Amino acid sequence: MIYLDNAATSFPKPERVYVEMDKCMRQYCANPGRSGHRLALEAGRAIYRTRERLCRLFNIESPMQVVFTSNATEALNLGIKGLLKEGDHVVTTSMEHNSVARPLTALKAKGVSVTYIGCDSKGHLNPRDIERAIKKNTALIIITHASNVTGTLMPVKEVGCIAKERGIPFMLDAAQTAGIYDIDVKDMNIDILAFPGHKGLMGPQGTGGLYISENLDVLQMKEGGTGSRSEELDQPIVVPDRYESGTPNTAGIVGLGEGVGFILERGTAAIRGHEEELTGMLLQGFSQIKGVKIYGPANPRLQAGVVSINIGDGDSGEISYILDRSYGIATRSGLHCSPLAHRTIGTFDQGTVRFSIGYFNTREDIEAAVRAVEEIAAEIV
Ligand SMILES: Cc1ncc(COP(=O)(O)O)c(C=O)c1O
């Protein structure tokens, strides 16, 4: 099987992820932060190691500012719903995933208003449009780092500067970039960073996280046991305990720590370089095939390793099915949980076939994908 669905979740993972998760489950998966025995302490130390590695990767000051969640969606919900209140206004973009758009829509019923900045037909955002949309009651600017439909990279640094100048919290959805592109929360003025653990960070599913700047008061979404301040009935306000009630996904977080360790060892530049090279190959190959339409920038420097295409008027679901059944190639079709993005690029009705590249893909994988699309196009067009 040739796996080109890394935007959904990365597969496979680095070997050390499997090895340490297995070791954790067999040797030290006690409940961290609860009991005081050796195994619980070892589990607690392993979780702390993951926090520290994430701090190194994202230039976060303190490991206590990293909150673990079960995926990027939970992190986005926590950041968005924990920060916004009645009467607040939010500026976001027309390329957002439903994990941003749906919480914002849910908040409309509670008196939060939203401005969606229209991006162009390749998904590009003009940061000046963000600036123009700011109102007196704008309480949050939130954008994706890269579209999960077209891969289009957003002007994060520019938007971060605008947010800082205007004193508005800036939240970044790094679902498609964490572990591949450089993210520096200080340099980019990011106040809240939401990331999945199971995509570019190469950890297992069931992991994700949120960085919250110490200057922000984000309300927790749940209350319960934290292992700390057990004498109090109120939720502790100390972080990360405030946001991490209940027994954590210890083995998953340990696996995430190994994924991040792998990235820190290789370096994001090497990972990005490899993915950029393969993205360039894929774009070049597809551009030569009659009847294939490529969406987005069609330039590996301007997009993450996500390439969306259509073949003539062909049904995207059917093409993805043929790629799987006849060629052993895993892709994703349809709207990719991002109807806003598909409306922006004009593919709401047809959807697209999405090929998404990961660090473990090879040049041979890309050649096989191009050959398969060539054969399918010859049949359809
Ligand atoms: C841009 C974007 N945001 C958010 C998410 C949600 O991530 P998760 O599946 O970890 O909840 C995704 C998932 O594909 C995404 O691509």
PDB file of N, CA, C and O in Angstrom, residues 1-6 11-12 274-275 277-283 285-286 289 305 307 323 327-331 354-374:
ATOM      1  N   MET A   1       0.846  -1.214   0.000  1.00  0.00           N
ATOM      2  CA  MET A   1       0.000   0.000   0.000  1.00  0.00           C
ATOM      3  C   MET A   1       0.874   1.255   0.000  1.00  0.00           C
ATOM      4  O   MET A   1       1.833   1.329   0.762  1.00  0.00           O
ATOM      5  N   ILE A   2       0.535   2.200  -0.849  1.00  0.00           N
ATOM      6  CA  ILE A   2       1.245   3.492  -0.840  1.00  0.00           C
ATOM      7  C   ILE A   2       0.357   4.484  -0.097  1.00  0.00           C
ATOM      8  O   ILE A   2      -0.757   4.768  -0.531  1.00  0.00           O
ATOM      9  N   TYR A   3       0.844   4.954   1.028  1.00  0.00           N
ATOM     10  CA  TYR A   3       0.013   5.790   1.891  1.00  0.00           C
ATOM     11  C   TYR A   3       0.240   7.264   1.581  1.00  0.00           C
ATOM     12  O   TYR A   3       1.325   7.808   1.842  1.00  0.00           O
ATOM     13  N   LEU A   4      -0.762   7.898   1.001  1.00  0.00           N
ATOM     14  CA  LEU A   4      -0.675   9.335   0.697  1.00  0.00           C
ATOM     15  C   LEU A   4      -1.867  10.063   1.328  1.00  0.00           C
ATOM     16  O   LEU A   4      -2.538  10.866   0.678  1.00  0.00           O
ATOM     17  N   ASP A   5      -2.093   9.747   2.598  1.00  0.00           N
ATOM     18  CA  ASP A   5      -3.186  10.377   3.347  1.00  0.00           C
ATOM     19  C   ASP A   5      -2.661  10.921   4.677  1.00  0.00           C
ATOM     20  O   ASP A   5      -3.323  10.863   5.713  1.00  0.00           O
ATOM     21  N   ASN A   6      -1.443  11.459   4.613  1.00  0.00           N
ATOM     22  CA  ASN A   6      -0.790  11.933   5.848  1.00  0.00           C
ATOM     23  C   ASN A   6      -1.432  13.183   6.441  1.00  0.00           C
ATOM     24  O   ASN A   6      -1.198  13.499   7.603  1.00  0.00           O
ATOM     25  N   PHE A  11       1.322   8.042   8.738  1.00  0.00           N
ATOM     26  CA  PHE A  11       1.515   6.586   8.817  1.00  0.00           C
ATOM     27  C   PHE A  11       2.589   6.187   7.808  1.00  0.00           C
ATOM     28  O   PHE A  11       2.525   6.661   6.669  1.00  0.00           O
ATOM     29  N   PRO A  12       3.566   5.371   8.189  1.00  0.00           N
ATOM     30  CA  PRO A  12       3.782   4.810   9.531  1.00  0.00           C
ATOM     31  C   PRO A  12       4.406   5.858  10.452  1.00  0.00           C
ATOM     32  O   PRO A  12       4.621   7.002  10.060  1.00  0.00           O
ATOM     33  N   HIS A 274      12.541  17.237   2.373  1.00  0.00           N
ATOM     34  CA  HIS A 274      12.122  15.977   1.737  1.00  0.00           C
ATOM     35  C   HIS A 274      10.682  16.104   1.224  1.00  0.00           C
ATOM     36  O   HIS A 274      10.381  15.737   0.081  1.00  0.00           O
ATOM     37  N   GLU A 275       9.815  16.636   2.055  1.00  0.00           N
ATOM     38  CA  GLU A 275       8.396  16.736   1.653  1.00  0.00           C
ATOM     39  C   GLU A 275       8.227  17.730   0.511  1.00  0.00           C
ATOM     40  O   GLU A 275       7.414  17.521  -0.398  1.00  0.00           O
ATOM     41  N   GLU A 277      10.428  18.359  -1.808  1.00  0.00           N
ATOM     42  CA  GLU A 277      10.936  17.720  -3.026  1.00  0.00           C
ATOM     43  C   GLU A 277       9.844  16.809  -3.627  1.00  0.00           C
ATOM     44  O   GLU A 277       9.559  16.859  -4.829  1.00  0.00           O
ATOM     45  N   LEU A 278       9.217  16.001  -2.753  1.00  0.00           N
ATOM     46  CA  LEU A 278       8.189  15.079  -3.256  1.00  0.00           C
ATOM     47  C   LEU A 278       6.947  15.838  -3.733  1.00  0.00           C
ATOM     48  O   LEU A 278       6.321  15.453  -4.729  1.00  0.00           O
ATOM     49  N   THR A 279       6.606  16.917  -3.041  1.00  0.00           N
ATOM     50  CA  THR A 279       5.450  17.726  -3.464  1.00  0.00           C
ATOM     51  C   THR A 279       5.718  18.313  -4.857  1.00  0.00           C
ATOM     52  O   THR A 279       4.842  18.299  -5.730  1.00  0.00           O
ATOM     53  N   GLY A 280       6.933  18.797  -5.051  1.00  0.00           N
ATOM     54  CA  GLY A 280       7.321  19.342  -6.367  1.00  0.00           C
ATOM     55  C   GLY A 280       7.198  18.290  -7.450  1.00  0.00           C
ATOM     56  O   GLY A 280       6.680  18.539  -8.550  1.00  0.00           O
ATOM     57  N   MET A 281       7.657  17.078  -7.149  1.00  0.00           N
ATOM     58  CA  MET A 281       7.578  15.974  -8.129  1.00  0.00           C
ATOM     59  C   MET A 281       6.127  15.660  -8.493  1.00  0.00           C
ATOM     60  O   MET A 281       5.780  15.457  -9.648  1.00  0.00           O
ATOM     61  N   LEU A 282       5.288  15.616  -7.449  1.00  0.00           N
ATOM     62  CA  LEU A 282       3.879  15.274  -7.660  1.00  0.00           C
ATOM     63  C   LEU A 282       3.200  16.348  -8.515  1.00  0.00           C
ATOM     64  O   LEU A 282       2.479  16.035  -9.480  1.00  0.00           O
ATOM     65  N   LEU A 283       3.475  17.605  -8.177  1.00  0.00           N
ATOM     66  CA  LEU A 283       2.864  18.716  -8.930  1.00  0.00           C
ATOM     67  C   LEU A 283       3.329  18.706 -10.382  1.00  0.00           C
ATOM     68  O   LEU A 283       2.537  18.873 -11.313  1.00  0.00           O
ATOM     69  N   GLY A 285       4.452  16.145 -12.082  1.00  0.00           N
ATOM     70  CA  GLY A 285       3.872  14.981 -12.770  1.00  0.00           C
ATOM     71  C   GLY A 285       2.421  15.228 -13.153  1.00  0.00           C
ATOM     72  O   GLY A 285       2.016  15.021 -14.305  1.00  0.00           O
ATOM     73  N   PHE A 286       1.637  15.714 -12.206  1.00  0.00           N
ATOM     74  CA  PHE A 286       0.212  15.959 -12.480  1.00  0.00           C
ATOM     75  C   PHE A 286       0.024  17.038 -13.544  1.00  0.00           C
ATOM     76  O   PHE A 286      -0.920  16.974 -14.339  1.00  0.00           O
ATOM     77  N   ILE A 289      -0.416  15.882 -17.141  1.00  0.00           N
ATOM     78  CA  ILE A 289      -1.480  14.936 -17.524  1.00  0.00           C
ATOM     79  C   ILE A 289      -2.714  15.683 -18.021  1.00  0.00           C
ATOM     80  O   ILE A 289      -3.250  16.552 -17.324  1.00  0.00           O
ATOM     81  N   GLY A 305       2.744  19.776   2.013  1.00  0.00           N
ATOM     82  CA  GLY A 305       2.700  18.590   1.148  1.00  0.00           C
ATOM     83  C   GLY A 305       1.307  18.033   0.936  1.00  0.00           C
ATOM     84  O   GLY A 305       1.057  16.835   1.138  1.00  0.00           O
ATOM     85  N   VAL A 307      -1.769  18.033  -1.920  1.00  0.00           N
ATOM     86  CA  VAL A 307      -2.062  18.359  -3.319  1.00  0.00           C
ATOM     87  C   VAL A 307      -3.464  17.858  -3.649  1.00  0.00           C
ATOM     88  O   VAL A 307      -3.742  16.662  -3.570  1.00  0.00           O
ATOM     89  N   LEU A 323      -8.120   4.447  -7.003  1.00  0.00           N
ATOM     90  CA  LEU A 323      -6.707   4.519  -6.579  1.00  0.00           C
ATOM     91  C   LEU A 323      -6.428   3.489  -5.489  1.00  0.00           C
ATOM     92  O   LEU A 323      -5.383   2.824  -5.485  1.00  0.00           O
ATOM     93  N   TYR A 327      -4.893   0.365  -7.486  1.00  0.00           N
ATOM     94  CA  TYR A 327      -3.467   0.745  -7.470  1.00  0.00           C
ATOM     95  C   TYR A 327      -2.838   0.653  -6.077  1.00  0.00           C
ATOM     96  O   TYR A 327      -1.632   0.864  -5.931  1.00  0.00           O
ATOM     97  N   GLY A 328      -3.651   0.408  -5.065  1.00  0.00           N
ATOM     98  CA  GLY A 328      -3.095   0.324  -3.699  1.00  0.00           C
ATOM     99  C   GLY A 328      -2.560   1.663  -3.209  1.00  0.00           C
ATOM    100  O   GLY A 328      -1.547   1.711  -2.508  1.00  0.00           O
ATOM    101  N   ILE A 329      -3.264   2.740  -3.607  1.00  0.00           N
ATOM    102  CA  ILE A 329      -2.812   4.076  -3.188  1.00  0.00           C
ATOM    103  C   ILE A 329      -3.894   4.716  -2.316  1.00  0.00           C
ATOM    104  O   ILE A 329      -5.044   4.860  -2.744  1.00  0.00           O
ATOM    105  N   ALA A 330      -3.521   5.099  -1.093  1.00  0.00           N
ATOM    106  CA  ALA A 330      -4.493   5.685  -0.148  1.00  0.00           C
ATOM    107  C   ALA A 330      -4.507   7.202  -0.278  1.00  0.00           C
ATOM    108  O   ALA A 330      -3.474   7.862  -0.091  1.00  0.00           O
ATOM    109  N   THR A 331      -5.681   7.740  -0.644  1.00  0.00           N
ATOM    110  CA  THR A 331      -5.868   9.197  -0.719  1.00  0.00           C
ATOM    111  C   THR A 331      -7.171   9.520   0.007  1.00  0.00           C
ATOM    112  O   THR A 331      -7.831   8.613   0.506  1.00  0.00           O
ATOM    113  N   ARG A 354      -7.420  14.243  -2.725  1.00  0.00           N
ATOM    114  CA  ARG A 354      -6.283  14.843  -2.020  1.00  0.00           C
ATOM    115  C   ARG A 354      -5.174  13.818  -1.796  1.00  0.00           C
ATOM    116  O   ARG A 354      -5.408  12.757  -1.224  1.00  0.00           O
ATOM    117  N   PHE A 355      -3.967  14.181  -2.241  1.00  0.00           N
ATOM    118  CA  PHE A 355      -2.760  13.380  -1.985  1.00  0.00           C
ATOM    119  C   PHE A 355      -1.961  14.142  -0.930  1.00  0.00           C
ATOM    120  O   PHE A 355      -1.637  15.313  -1.141  1.00  0.00           O
ATOM    121  N   SER A 356      -1.640  13.506   0.182  1.00  0.00           N
ATOM    122  CA  SER A 356      -0.868  14.233   1.194  1.00  0.00           C
ATOM    123  C   SER A 356       0.361  13.418   1.605  1.00  0.00           C
ATOM    124  O   SER A 356       0.274  12.240   1.933  1.00  0.00           O
ATOM    125  N   ILE A 357       1.471  14.128   1.538  1.00  0.00           N
ATOM    126  CA  ILE A 357       2.794  13.498   1.650  1.00  0.00           C
ATOM    127  C   ILE A 357       3.297  13.498   3.091  1.00  0.00           C
ATOM    128  O   ILE A 357       3.042  14.446   3.839  1.00  0.00           O
ATOM    129  N   GLY A 358       4.000  12.452   3.453  1.00  0.00           N
ATOM    130  CA  GLY A 358       4.617  12.369   4.776  1.00  0.00           C
ATOM    131  C   GLY A 358       6.110  12.084   4.649  1.00  0.00           C
ATOM    132  O   GLY A 358       6.610  11.782   3.555  1.00  0.00           O
ATOM    133  N   TYR A 359       6.797  12.148   5.791  1.00  0.00           N
ATOM    134  CA  TYR A 359       8.258  12.003   5.779  1.00  0.00           C
ATOM    135  C   TYR A 359       8.708  10.640   5.254  1.00  0.00           C
ATOM    136  O   TYR A 359       9.785  10.503   4.694  1.00  0.00           O
ATOM    137  N   PHE A 360       7.855   9.624   5.422  1.00  0.00           N
ATOM    138  CA  PHE A 360       8.296   8.282   5.015  1.00  0.00           C
ATOM    139  C   PHE A 360       7.921   7.935   3.573  1.00  0.00           C
ATOM    140  O   PHE A 360       8.176   6.828   3.120  1.00  0.00           O
ATOM    141  N   ASN A 361       7.325   8.860   2.862  1.00  0.00           N
ATOM    142  CA  ASN A 361       7.064   8.618   1.438  1.00  0.00           C
ATOM    143  C   ASN A 361       8.375   8.712   0.657  1.00  0.00           C
ATOM    144  O   ASN A 361       9.330   9.372   1.076  1.00  0.00           O
ATOM    145  N   THR A 362       8.385   8.021  -0.476  1.00  0.00           N
ATOM    146  CA  THR A 362       9.598   7.978  -1.299  1.00  0.00           C
ATOM    147  C   THR A 362       9.297   8.515  -2.700  1.00  0.00           C
ATOM    148  O   THR A 362       8.126   8.670  -3.085  1.00  0.00           O
ATOM    149  N   ARG A 363      10.355   8.719  -3.475  1.00  0.00           N
ATOM    150  CA  ARG A 363      10.185   9.166  -4.867  1.00  0.00           C
ATOM    151  C   ARG A 363       9.397   8.112  -5.648  1.00  0.00           C
ATOM    152  O   ARG A 363       8.585   8.442  -6.503  1.00  0.00           O
ATOM    153  N   GLU A 364       9.617   6.844  -5.304  1.00  0.00           N
ATOM    154  CA  GLU A 364       8.902   5.756  -6.006  1.00  0.00           C
ATOM    155  C   GLU A 364       7.396   5.855  -5.749  1.00  0.00           C
ATOM    156  O   GLU A 364       6.591   5.603  -6.647  1.00  0.00           O
ATOM    157  N   ASP A 365       7.015   6.226  -4.527  1.00  0.00           N
ATOM    158  CA  ASP A 365       5.586   6.393  -4.208  1.00  0.00           C
ATOM    159  C   ASP A 365       4.979   7.447  -5.131  1.00  0.00           C
ATOM    160  O   ASP A 365       3.864   7.290  -5.648  1.00  0.00           O
ATOM    161  N   ILE A 366       5.706   8.530  -5.292  1.00  0.00           N
ATOM    162  CA  ILE A 366       5.176   9.657  -6.086  1.00  0.00           C
ATOM    163  C   ILE A 366       5.084   9.243  -7.562  1.00  0.00           C
ATOM    164  O   ILE A 366       4.085   9.530  -8.236  1.00  0.00           O
ATOM    165  N   GLU A 367       6.116   8.554  -8.040  1.00  0.00           N
ATOM    166  CA  GLU A 367       6.085   8.095  -9.445  1.00  0.00           C
ATOM    167  C   GLU A 367       4.878   7.183  -9.677  1.00  0.00           C
ATOM    168  O   GLU A 367       4.183   7.293 -10.684  1.00  0.00           O
ATOM    169  N   ALA A 368       4.621   6.307  -8.717  1.00  0.00           N
ATOM    170  CA  ALA A 368       3.482   5.377  -8.858  1.00  0.00           C
ATOM    171  C   ALA A 368       2.165   6.146  -8.852  1.00  0.00           C
ATOM    172  O   ALA A 368       1.243   5.820  -9.616  1.00  0.00           O
ATOM    173  N   ALA A 369       2.061   7.186  -8.020  1.00  0.00           N
ATOM    174  CA  ALA A 369       0.819   7.973  -7.956  1.00  0.00           C
ATOM    175  C   ALA A 369       0.593   8.707  -9.276  1.00  0.00           C
ATOM    176  O   ALA A 369      -0.526   8.743  -9.790  1.00  0.00           O
ATOM    177  N   VAL A 370       1.639   9.258  -9.827  1.00  0.00           N
ATOM    178  CA  VAL A 370       1.507   9.997 -11.100  1.00  0.00           C
ATOM    179  C   VAL A 370       1.101   9.023 -12.214  1.00  0.00           C
ATOM    180  O   VAL A 370       0.195   9.305 -13.007  1.00  0.00           O
ATOM    181  N   ARG A 371       1.732   7.854 -12.234  1.00  0.00           N
ATOM    182  CA  ARG A 371       1.395   6.840 -13.266  1.00  0.00           C
ATOM    183  C   ARG A 371      -0.078   6.432 -13.146  1.00  0.00           C
ATOM    184  O   ARG A 371      -0.792   6.328 -14.139  1.00  0.00           O
ATOM    185  N   ALA A 372      -0.524   6.230 -11.918  1.00  0.00           N
ATOM    186  CA  ALA A 372      -1.915   5.792 -11.697  1.00  0.00           C
ATOM    187  C   ALA A 372      -2.889   6.863 -12.183  1.00  0.00           C
ATOM    188  O   ALA A 372      -3.872   6.559 -12.880  1.00  0.00           O
ATOM    189  N   VAL A 373      -2.620   8.111 -11.845  1.00  0.00           N
ATOM    190  CA  VAL A 373      -3.521   9.199 -12.262  1.00  0.00           C
ATOM    191  C   VAL A 373      -3.518   9.327 -13.788  1.00  0.00           C
ATOM    192  O   VAL A 373      -4.564   9.563 -14.408  1.00  0.00           O
ATOM    193  N   GLU A 374      -2.357   9.121 -14.374  1.00  0.00           N
ATOM    194  CA  GLU A 374      -2.236   9.176 -15.847  1.00  0.00           C
ATOM    195  C   GLU A 374      -3.151   8.118 -16.484  1.00  0.00           C
ATOM    196  O   GLU A 374      -3.901   8.410 -17.412  1.00  0.00           O
TER     197      GLU A 374
END
